[in-house]
Tab-separated table of N, CA and C in Angstrom:
chain	number	residue	atom	x	y	z
F	1	ILE	N	19.259	-14.768	-13.759
F	1	ILE	CA	17.856	-14.675	-13.452
F	1	ILE	C	17.112	-13.839	-13.967
F	2	ARG	N	17.928	-12.245	-13.321
F	2	ARG	CA	17.392	-11.145	-13.687
F	2	ARG	C	17.359	-10.881	-15.068
F	3	GLU	N	18.043	-11.872	-16.162
F	3	GLU	CA	18.044	-11.648	-17.298
F	3	GLU	C	16.682	-12.196	-17.961
F	4	GLN	N	16.514	-13.281	-17.513
F	4	GLN	CA	15.600	-14.318	-17.326
F	4	GLN	C	14.066	-13.519	-17.275
F	5	ILE	N	14.073	-12.827	-16.047
F	5	ILE	CA	12.730	-11.981	-15.417
F	5	ILE	C	12.838	-10.804	-16.635
F	6	ALA	N	13.518	-10.262	-17.134
F	6	ALA	CA	13.601	-9.647	-17.666
F	6	ALA	C	12.621	-9.530	-19.048
F	7	ARG	N	13.467	-10.813	-19.629
F	7	ARG	CA	12.924	-11.310	-21.349
F	7	ARG	C	11.543	-11.535	-20.779
F	8	ALA	N	11.068	-12.163	-19.470
F	8	ALA	CA	9.930	-12.436	-19.914
F	8	ALA	C	8.827	-11.424	-19.867
F	9	ALA	N	9.267	-10.661	-18.695
F	9	ALA	CA	8.140	-9.495	-18.703
F	9	ALA	C	8.537	-8.309	-19.473
F	10	GLU	N	9.311	-8.206	-20.349
F	10	GLU	CA	9.766	-7.267	-21.652
F	10	GLU	C	10.406	-5.979	-20.850
F	11	VAL	N	11.381	-6.335	-20.117
F	11	VAL	CA	11.667	-4.786	-19.637
F	11	VAL	C	12.995	-5.002	-19.561
F	12	ASP	N	14.100	-3.956	-19.448
F	12	ASP	CA	15.648	-3.929	-19.580
F	12	ASP	C	16.110	-4.446	-17.878
F	13	PRO	N	16.804	-5.629	-18.073
F	13	PRO	CA	17.571	-6.377	-16.978
F	13	PRO	C	17.748	-5.064	-15.754
F	14	ASP	N	18.199	-4.031	-15.929
F	14	ASP	CA	18.578	-2.988	-15.368
F	14	ASP	C	17.459	-2.852	-14.527
F	15	ILE	N	16.036	-2.694	-14.912
F	15	ILE	CA	15.018	-2.566	-14.156
F	15	ILE	C	14.540	-3.359	-13.591
F	16	ILE	N	14.834	-4.729	-13.621
F	16	ILE	CA	14.842	-6.040	-12.782
F	16	ILE	C	15.777	-5.879	-11.561
F	17	LYS	N	16.719	-5.532	-12.174
F	17	LYS	CA	18.021	-5.315	-10.977
F	17	LYS	C	17.592	-4.437	-9.351
F	18	ARG	N	17.150	-3.378	-10.366
F	18	ARG	CA	16.559	-1.929	-9.605
F	18	ARG	C	15.176	-2.809	-8.844
F	19	ILE	N	14.279	-2.979	-9.098
F	19	ILE	CA	13.073	-4.102	-8.729
F	19	ILE	C	13.468	-4.573	-7.456
F	20	ILE	N	14.150	-5.802	-7.655
F	20	ILE	CA	14.701	-6.781	-6.599
F	20	ILE	C	15.451	-5.798	-5.612
F	21	ASN	N	16.235	-4.903	-6.081
F	21	ASN	CA	17.042	-4.389	-5.136
F	21	ASN	C	16.233	-3.327	-3.932
F	22	ALA	N	15.112	-2.979	-4.639
F	22	ALA	CA	14.124	-2.227	-4.244
F	22	ALA	C	12.852	-3.132	-2.921
F	23	LEU	N	12.932	-4.416	-3.472
F	23	LEU	CA	12.202	-5.544	-2.576
F	23	LEU	C	12.988	-5.186	-1.660
F	24	LEU	N	14.193	-5.953	-1.579
F	24	LEU	CA	14.877	-6.005	-0.622
F	24	LEU	C	15.131	-4.926	0.445
F	25	ALA	N	14.720	-3.862	0.204
F	25	ALA	CA	14.822	-2.788	1.460
F	25	ALA	C	13.271	-2.352	1.524
F	26	GLY	N	12.316	-3.429	1.139
F	26	GLY	CA	11.096	-2.998	1.551
F	26	GLY	C	9.916	-2.476	0.934
F	27	ALA	N	10.123	-2.764	-0.508
F	27	ALA	CA	9.429	-1.761	-1.667
F	27	ALA	C	8.378	-2.990	-1.496
F	28	LYS	N	7.089	-2.317	-2.276
F	28	LYS	CA	5.774	-3.331	-2.453
F	28	LYS	C	5.793	-3.276	-3.948
F	29	LEU	N	5.771	-4.598	-4.265
F	29	LEU	CA	5.336	-5.154	-6.040
F	29	LEU	C	3.942	-4.628	-5.996
F	30	SER	N	3.152	-3.360	-6.310
F	30	SER	CA	1.713	-3.022	-6.174
F	30	SER	C	1.613	-2.176	-7.417
F	31	ALA	N	0.043	-2.185	-7.674
F	31	ALA	CA	-0.141	-1.290	-9.163
F	31	ALA	C	-0.238	0.185	-8.348
F	32	ASN	N	-0.127	0.611	-6.841
F	32	ASN	CA	-0.462	1.870	-6.194
F	32	ASN	C	0.508	2.469	-7.186
F	33	THR	N	0.229	3.743	-7.658
F	33	THR	CA	0.800	4.655	-8.502
F	33	THR	C	1.958	5.377	-7.762
F	34	THR	N	2.188	5.499	-6.401
F	34	THR	CA	2.927	6.152	-5.554
F	34	THR	C	4.035	5.357	-5.272
F	35	THR	N	4.059	3.938	-5.853
F	35	THR	CA	5.147	3.301	-5.515
F	35	THR	C	6.356	3.305	-6.326
F	36	GLU	N	7.542	3.203	-6.101
F	36	GLU	CA	8.806	3.285	-6.704
F	36	GLU	C	8.459	2.214	-8.148
F	37	ILE	N	7.992	1.228	-7.782
F	37	ILE	CA	8.281	0.180	-8.889
F	37	ILE	C	7.085	0.254	-9.899
F	38	TYR	N	6.270	1.089	-9.574
F	38	TYR	CA	5.041	1.269	-10.288
F	38	TYR	C	5.701	2.330	-11.349
F	39	GLN	N	6.426	3.122	-10.797
F	39	GLN	CA	7.309	4.610	-11.432
F	39	GLN	C	8.188	3.844	-12.520
F	40	MET	N	8.874	2.619	-12.002
F	40	MET	CA	9.819	2.082	-12.861
F	40	MET	C	9.503	1.357	-14.014
F	41	LEU	N	8.168	0.630	-13.996
F	41	LEU	CA	7.351	0.201	-15.250
F	41	LEU	C	6.562	1.051	-15.583
F	42	GLY	N	6.683	2.283	-15.788
F	42	GLY	CA	6.218	2.795	-16.388
F	42	GLY	C	4.675	3.093	-15.935
F	43	GLY	N	4.141	2.357	-15.017
F	43	GLY	CA	2.519	2.253	-14.784
F	43	GLY	C	1.957	1.011	-15.699
F	44	ASP	N	2.959	0.471	-16.159
F	44	ASP	CA	2.266	-0.861	-16.724
F	44	ASP	C	1.623	-1.976	-15.727
F	45	ILE	N	0.182	-1.909	-15.943
F	45	ILE	CA	-0.578	-2.745	-15.060
F	45	ILE	C	0.057	-4.256	-15.209
F	46	ALA	N	-0.027	-5.005	-16.495
F	46	ALA	CA	-0.061	-5.883	-16.876
F	46	ALA	C	1.639	-6.501	-16.600
F	47	LYS	N	2.435	-5.753	-16.817
F	47	LYS	CA	4.208	-6.001	-16.083
F	47	LYS	C	3.746	-6.228	-14.734
F	48	ILE	N	3.255	-5.222	-13.462
F	48	ILE	CA	3.195	-5.255	-12.214
F	48	ILE	C	2.578	-6.850	-11.844
F	49	LYS	N	1.234	-7.020	-13.039
F	49	LYS	CA	0.746	-8.394	-12.156
F	49	LYS	C	1.763	-9.457	-12.629
F	50	PHE	N	2.164	-9.462	-13.453
F	50	PHE	CA	3.107	-10.674	-14.243
F	50	PHE	C	4.351	-11.078	-12.993
F	51	LEU	N	4.643	-9.603	-12.701
F	51	LEU	CA	5.890	-9.965	-11.800
F	51	LEU	C	5.438	-10.208	-10.550
F	52	GLN	N	4.062	-9.780	-10.086
F	52	GLN	CA	3.266	-10.187	-8.982
F	52	GLN	C	3.203	-11.883	-8.895
F	53	GLN	N	3.180	-12.227	-9.474
F	53	GLN	CA	3.290	-13.975	-9.813
F	53	GLN	C	4.201	-14.271	-10.415
F	54	HIS	N	5.003	-13.819	-10.447
F	54	HIS	CA	6.415	-14.857	-11.002
F	54	HIS	C	6.517	-15.405	-10.271
F	55	GLU	N	7.045	-17.012	-10.274
F	55	GLU	CA	7.642	-17.839	-9.329
F	55	GLU	C	8.759	-17.049	-8.474
F	56	TYR	N	10.126	-16.913	-9.202
F	56	TYR	CA	11.119	-16.643	-8.429
F	56	TYR	C	11.021	-15.764	-7.573
F	57	LEU	N	10.041	-14.470	-8.167
F	57	LEU	CA	10.266	-13.142	-7.438
F	57	LEU	C	9.108	-13.321	-6.072
F	58	THR	N	8.215	-14.120	-6.194
F	58	THR	CA	7.239	-14.877	-5.063
F	58	THR	C	7.964	-15.727	-4.254
F	59	GLN	N	8.449	-16.362	-4.450
F	59	GLN	CA	9.737	-16.798	-3.621
F	59	GLN	C	10.501	-15.998	-2.886
F	60	LEU	N	11.346	-15.069	-3.971
F	60	LEU	CA	12.019	-14.217	-3.058
F	60	LEU	C	11.533	-13.242	-1.597
F	61	ARG	N	10.191	-12.930	-2.490
F	61	ARG	CA	9.594	-11.777	-1.359
F	61	ARG	C	9.181	-12.647	0.023
F	62	ALA	N	8.812	-13.962	-0.410
F	62	ALA	CA	8.524	-14.389	1.056
F	62	ALA	C	10.097	-14.818	1.893
F	63	ASP	N	11.223	-14.971	1.266
F	63	ASP	CA	12.445	-15.308	1.955
F	63	ASP	C	12.517	-14.146	2.311
F	64	ILE	N	12.606	-13.145	1.890
F	64	ILE	CA	12.885	-11.790	2.424
F	64	ILE	C	12.081	-11.638	3.541
F	65	LYS	N	10.961	-11.650	3.675
F	65	LYS	CA	9.850	-11.675	5.022
F	65	LYS	C	10.718	-12.547	6.470
F	66	ILE	N	10.823	-13.731	5.949
F	66	ILE	CA	11.603	-14.514	6.614
F	66	ILE	C	12.373	-14.309	7.360
F	67	CYS	N	13.651	-13.440	6.447
F	67	CYS	CA	14.774	-12.978	6.662
F	67	CYS	C	14.348	-11.674	7.666
F	68	TRP	N	13.524	-10.833	7.019
F	68	TRP	CA	13.426	-9.502	8.352
F	68	TRP	C	12.857	-10.051	9.651
F	69	ASP	N	12.177	-11.214	9.676
F	69	ASP	CA	11.242	-11.420	10.531
F	69	ASP	C	12.203	-12.040	11.867
F	70	TYR	N	13.583	-12.868	11.507
F	70	TYR	CA	14.787	-12.828	12.160
F	70	TYR	C	15.657	-11.708	12.470
F	71	ILE	N	15.655	-10.323	11.527
F	71	ILE	CA	16.404	-9.447	12.111
F	71	ILE	C	15.717	-8.574	13.109
F	72	LYS	N	14.641	-8.018	12.737
F	72	LYS	CA	13.831	-6.956	13.320
F	72	LYS	C	13.936	-7.038	14.984
F	73	PRO	N	13.752	-8.654	15.314
F	73	PRO	CA	14.131	-8.606	16.897
F	73	PRO	C	15.337	-8.166	17.745
F	74	THR	N	16.404	-8.098	16.682
F	74	THR	CA	17.793	-7.486	16.769
F	74	THR	C	17.854	-6.423	16.933
F	75	MET	N	17.068	-5.389	16.389
F	75	MET	CA	17.319	-3.956	16.102
F	75	MET	C	16.303	-2.976	17.390
F	76	SER	N	17.048	-1.959	17.329
F	76	SER	CA	16.117	-1.145	18.100
F	76	SER	C	15.256	-0.119	17.752
F	77	ARG	N	13.752	-0.302	18.219
F	77	ARG	CA	12.684	0.063	17.386
F	77	ARG	C	12.355	0.775	18.332
F	78	ARG	N	11.532	1.972	17.895
F	78	ARG	CA	10.602	2.887	18.701
F	78	ARG	C	9.010	2.215	18.435
F	79	SER	N	8.511	2.950	19.734
F	79	SER	CA	7.196	2.242	19.402
F	79	SER	C	6.078	4.019	19.327
F	80	LYS	N	4.649	3.576	19.066
F	80	LYS	CA	4.101	5.100	19.020
F	80	LYS	C	2.570	4.690	19.765
F	81	LYS	N	2.484	5.778	20.530
F	81	LYS	CA	0.654	5.417	21.235
F	81	LYS	C	-0.250	5.606	20.220
F	82	GLN	N	-0.874	4.743	19.961
F	82	GLN	CA	-2.136	5.008	19.153
F	82	GLN	C	-3.446	5.718	19.763
F	83	ALA	N	-4.269	6.328	19.135
F	83	ALA	CA	-5.542	6.890	19.550
F	83	ALA	C	-6.533	6.389	20.745
F	84	ASN	N	-6.252	4.893	20.402
F	84	ASN	CA	-6.630	4.084	21.507
F	84	ASN	C	-5.869	3.799	22.960
F	85	GLY	N	-4.785	4.713	22.918
F	85	GLY	CA	-3.937	4.207	24.010
F	85	GLY	C	-2.882	3.057	24.261
F	86	ARG	N	-3.177	1.934	22.823
F	86	ARG	CA	-2.203	1.143	22.947
F	86	ARG	C	-0.493	1.798	22.167
F	87	GLU	N	0.466	1.063	22.234
F	87	GLU	CA	1.603	0.918	21.980
F	87	GLU	C	1.640	0.238	20.606
F	88	ARG	N	2.356	1.172	19.306
F	88	ARG	CA	2.198	-0.015	18.232
F	88	ARG	C	3.828	0.328	17.718
F	89	MET	N	4.670	-0.819	17.669
F	89	MET	CA	5.889	-0.511	16.888
F	89	MET	C	5.862	0.084	15.706
F	90	ILE	N	6.920	1.063	15.604
F	90	ILE	CA	6.754	2.002	14.225
F	90	ILE	C	7.439	0.621	13.225
F	91	GLY	N	7.207	0.920	11.616
F	91	GLY	CA	7.677	0.157	11.001
F	91	GLY	C	9.273	0.374	10.893
F	92	ILE	N	9.723	-0.745	10.180
F	92	ILE	CA	11.341	-0.391	10.017
F	92	ILE	C	11.235	0.339	8.534
F	93	SER	N	12.130	1.499	8.135
F	93	SER	CA	11.921	2.053	6.994
F	93	SER	C	12.959	1.356	6.337
F	94	SER	N	13.172	1.821	5.046
F	94	SER	CA	13.942	1.391	4.184
F	94	SER	C	15.406	1.701	4.134
F	95	LYS	N	15.426	3.258	4.809
F	95	LYS	CA	16.603	3.330	5.214
F	95	LYS	C	17.348	2.760	6.281
F	96	GLN	N	16.667	2.346	7.262
F	96	GLN	CA	17.143	1.363	8.106
F	96	GLN	C	17.649	0.345	7.814
F	97	LYS	N	16.586	-0.292	7.120
F	97	LYS	CA	17.032	-2.000	5.910
F	97	LYS	C	18.257	-1.620	5.286
F	98	TRP	N	18.402	-0.515	4.496
F	98	TRP	CA	19.805	-0.386	3.599
F	98	TRP	C	20.579	-0.412	5.054
F	99	GLY	N	20.708	0.028	5.902
F	99	GLY	CA	21.862	0.351	6.892
F	99	GLY	C	22.170	-0.782	7.212
F	100	VAL	N	21.247	-1.644	7.618
F	100	VAL	CA	21.611	-3.452	8.417
F	100	VAL	C	22.225	-3.840	7.170
F	101	TYR	N	21.960	-3.660	5.804
F	101	TYR	CA	22.475	-4.460	4.573
F	101	TYR	C	23.783	-4.424	4.998
F	102	PHE	N	24.347	-2.973	4.456
F	102	PHE	CA	25.496	-2.530	4.477
F	102	PHE	C	26.473	-2.986	5.295
F	103	ASP	N	25.776	-2.999	6.945
F	103	ASP	CA	26.651	-3.036	7.942
F	103	ASP	C	27.233	-4.746	7.789
F	104	LEU	N	26.100	-5.462	7.400
F	104	LEU	CA	26.613	-6.907	7.116
F	104	LEU	C	27.076	-7.065	6.108
F	105	GLU	N	27.085	-6.325	5.174
F	105	GLU	CA	28.323	-6.224	4.137
F	105	GLU	C	29.394	-6.101	4.357
F	106	ARG	N	29.498	-5.362	5.369
F	106	ARG	CA	30.871	-4.396	5.834
F	106	ARG	C	31.763	-5.720	6.489
F	107	GLN	N	30.762	-6.194	7.256
F	107	GLN	CA	31.301	-7.575	8.034
F	107	GLN	C	31.853	-8.681	7.146
F	108	VAL	N	31.629	-8.811	6.191
F	108	VAL	CA	31.502	-9.831	5.008
F	108	VAL	C	33.047	-9.112	4.691
F	109	LEU	N	32.826	-8.460	4.003
F	109	LEU	CA	34.246	-7.870	3.329
F	109	LEU	C	35.649	-7.454	3.918
F	110	ASN	N	35.047	-7.189	5.533
F	110	ASN	CA	36.442	-7.122	6.225
F	110	ASN	C	37.154	-8.408	6.329
F	111	GLU	N	36.271	-9.694	6.394
F	111	GLU	CA	36.758	-10.549	6.563
F	111	GLU	C	37.185	-11.405	5.858
F	112	ILE	N	36.768	-10.875	4.076
F	112	ILE	CA	37.682	-11.013	2.914
F	112	ILE	C	39.131	-10.359	2.825
F	113	ARG	N	39.038	-8.821	3.497
F	113	ARG	CA	40.270	-8.508	3.036
F	113	ARG	C	41.305	-8.971	4.263
F	114	GLU	N	40.545	-9.700	5.581
F	114	GLU	CA	41.961	-10.393	6.268
F	114	GLU	C	42.325	-11.279	5.554
F	115	PHE	N	41.406	-12.148	4.916
F	115	PHE	CA	41.783	-13.458	4.307
F	115	PHE	C	42.841	-13.129	3.202
F	116	LEU	N	42.522	-12.376	2.481
F	116	LEU	CA	43.506	-12.044	1.634
F	116	LEU	C	44.778	-11.497	2.134
F	117	ARG	N	44.747	-10.821	3.153
F	117	ARG	CA	46.026	-10.370	4.009
F	117	ARG	C	47.194	-11.319	4.358
F	118	GLU	N	46.374	-11.928	5.116
F	118	GLU	CA	46.808	-13.514	5.241
F	118	GLU	C	47.052	-14.437	4.829
F	119	THR	N	47.093	-14.092	3.668
F	119	THR	CA	47.138	-15.142	2.481
F	119	THR	C	47.992	-14.554	1.305
F	120	ASN	N	48.282	-13.377	1.869
F	120	ASN	CA	49.614	-12.454	1.090
F	120	ASN	C	48.934	-12.231	-0.211
F	121	ASN	N	48.147	-11.868	-0.662
F	121	ASN	CA	47.579	-11.549	-1.743
F	121	ASN	C	47.065	-10.199	-2.056
F	122	LYS	N	47.637	-9.376	-3.022
F	122	LYS	CA	47.263	-8.446	-2.949
F	122	LYS	C	46.082	-8.097	-3.828
F	123	HIS	N	45.294	-7.133	-3.206
F	123	HIS	CA	44.173	-7.193	-3.525
F	123	HIS	C	43.681	-5.610	-4.011
F	124	PHE	N	42.323	-5.483	-4.419
F	124	PHE	CA	41.643	-4.032	-4.683
F	124	PHE	C	40.147	-4.265	-3.884
F	125	LEU	N	39.666	-3.753	-2.803
F	125	LEU	CA	38.321	-3.803	-2.965
F	125	LEU	C	37.260	-2.967	-3.530
F	126	GLU	N	36.325	-3.513	-3.402
F	126	GLU	CA	34.901	-2.598	-4.683
F	126	GLU	C	33.457	-2.993	-3.694
F	127	HIS	N	32.739	-2.337	-3.674
F	127	HIS	CA	32.004	-2.311	-2.879
F	127	HIS	C	31.306	-3.851	-2.884
F	128	ASP	N	30.786	-4.276	-3.674
F	128	ASP	CA	30.522	-5.482	-3.549
F	128	ASP	C	31.177	-6.576	-4.395
F	129	GLY	N	32.522	-6.580	-4.270
F	129	GLY	CA	33.625	-7.619	-4.324
F	129	GLY	C	34.814	-7.047	-4.232
F	130	TRP	N	35.861	-7.860	-5.009
F	130	TRP	CA	37.335	-7.626	-5.017
F	130	TRP	C	38.031	-8.142	-6.210
F	131	SER	N	39.101	-7.170	-6.712
F	131	SER	CA	40.139	-8.038	-7.405
F	131	SER	C	41.255	-8.531	-6.765
F	132	CYS	N	41.965	-9.715	-7.038
F	132	CYS	CA	43.220	-9.916	-6.405
F	132	CYS	C	44.310	-10.405	-7.138
F	133	GLU	N	45.273	-10.136	-6.747
F	133	GLU	CA	46.619	-10.826	-7.600
F	133	GLU	C	46.654	-12.580	-8.041
F	134	ARG	N	45.992	-13.400	-7.202
F	134	ARG	CA	45.972	-14.728	-7.307
F	134	ARG	C	44.454	-15.246	-7.080
F	135	GLU	N	44.300	-16.522	-7.827
F	135	GLU	CA	43.072	-16.657	-7.180
F	135	GLU	C	43.075	-17.269	-5.978
F	136	ILE	N	42.294	-16.994	-5.473
F	136	ILE	CA	41.512	-17.532	-3.922
F	136	ILE	C	41.332	-19.042	-3.721
F	137	ASP	N	41.180	-19.744	-2.750
F	137	ASP	CA	40.563	-21.018	-2.113
F	137	ASP	C	39.072	-20.539	-1.596
F	138	GLN	N	38.464	-20.804	-2.356
F	138	GLN	CA	36.890	-20.219	-2.025
F	138	GLN	C	36.444	-21.011	-0.970
F	139	THR	N	36.679	-22.324	-0.897
F	139	THR	CA	36.088	-22.944	0.562
F	139	THR	C	36.907	-22.725	1.521
F	140	ASP	N	38.173	-22.172	1.559
F	140	ASP	CA	38.926	-21.948	2.678
F	140	ASP	C	38.328	-20.038	3.270
F	141	LEU	N	38.328	-19.310	2.169
F	141	LEU	CA	37.404	-18.350	2.633
F	141	LEU	C	36.028	-18.492	3.180
F	142	SER	N	35.061	-19.642	2.349
F	142	SER	CA	33.998	-19.386	3.007
F	142	SER	C	34.325	-19.920	4.509
F	143	GLN	N	34.781	-20.954	4.848
F	143	GLN	CA	34.877	-21.674	6.096
F	143	GLN	C	35.315	-20.402	7.081
F	144	GLN	N	36.056	-19.859	6.895
F	144	GLN	CA	36.877	-18.649	7.525
F	144	GLN	C	35.889	-17.715	8.051
F	145	ILE	N	35.117	-17.111	6.605
F	145	ILE	CA	33.969	-16.133	6.958
F	145	ILE	C	32.840	-16.687	8.113
F	146	PHE	N	32.684	-17.956	7.986
F	146	PHE	CA	31.440	-18.921	8.607
F	146	PHE	C	32.000	-19.106	10.380
F	147	LYS	N	33.161	-19.289	10.328
F	147	LYS	CA	34.067	-19.493	11.432
F	147	LYS	C	33.874	-17.906	12.341
F	148	ARG	N	34.172	-17.210	11.828
F	148	ARG	CA	34.310	-15.826	12.271
F	148	ARG	C	33.019	-14.958	12.771
F	149	ILE	N	32.127	-14.732	11.389
F	149	ILE	CA	31.023	-14.096	11.831
F	149	ILE	C	29.522	-14.977	11.752
F	150	GLY	N	30.044	-16.114	11.309
F	150	GLY	CA	28.897	-16.755	11.306
F	150	GLY	C	28.003	-16.846	10.108
F	151	PHE	N	28.057	-16.429	8.937
F	151	PHE	CA	27.554	-16.142	7.513
F	151	PHE	C	28.132	-17.495	6.177
F	152	ARG	N	26.996	-17.913	5.841
F	152	ARG	CA	27.492	-18.798	5.083
F	152	ARG	C	27.230	-17.934	3.594
F	153	VAL	N	28.515	-17.772	2.983
F	153	VAL	CA	28.572	-17.119	1.649
F	153	VAL	C	29.244	-17.778	0.525
F	154	GLU	N	28.744	-17.581	-0.708
F	154	GLU	CA	29.636	-18.390	-1.886
F	154	GLU	C	29.869	-17.363	-2.899
F	155	PHE	N	30.624	-17.560	-3.484
F	155	PHE	CA	31.158	-16.550	-4.346
F	155	PHE	C	31.079	-16.883	-5.858
F	156	GLU	N	31.375	-16.062	-6.581
F	156	GLU	CA	31.177	-15.906	-8.281
F	156	GLU	C	32.583	-15.612	-8.740
F	157	MET	N	33.272	-16.504	-8.900
F	157	MET	CA	34.309	-15.994	-9.653
F	157	MET	C	34.278	-14.975	-11.138
F	158	LYS	N	34.876	-14.274	-11.398
F	158	LYS	CA	34.774	-13.653	-12.870
F	158	LYS	C	36.086	-13.669	-12.904
């Protein structure tokens, strides 16, 4: 999908990957000159507008919002007193969002490691995947992860 978007937007697939990662961490897809995405696209307003209207990215942004609507209440957050005396919650920073992402990713990777140990499958873990001696039963692994930590995950074999 990243390559399809990159071709349609006439940008390098790595830029689309970086844009999607930025969106996951709360970046805004806007023509504001101070945004990271504006800089990545070299200030090309036509490309920004194209990506703002791209069906996949529009849906992804909506899905990300829904995810954060569920995650926010589980996070400890601070509030700030406004000039009018009312309390307002301080927004979640991209650093906090990345922290949540990496914590959840680590939980899944720990379960994968445990599964590989339990099945005596020699392995090497990487940040977003692993290599192992023998092919795994993806269904068994997915079920174990769901049973132990409640996440439904799908895998891509390479």
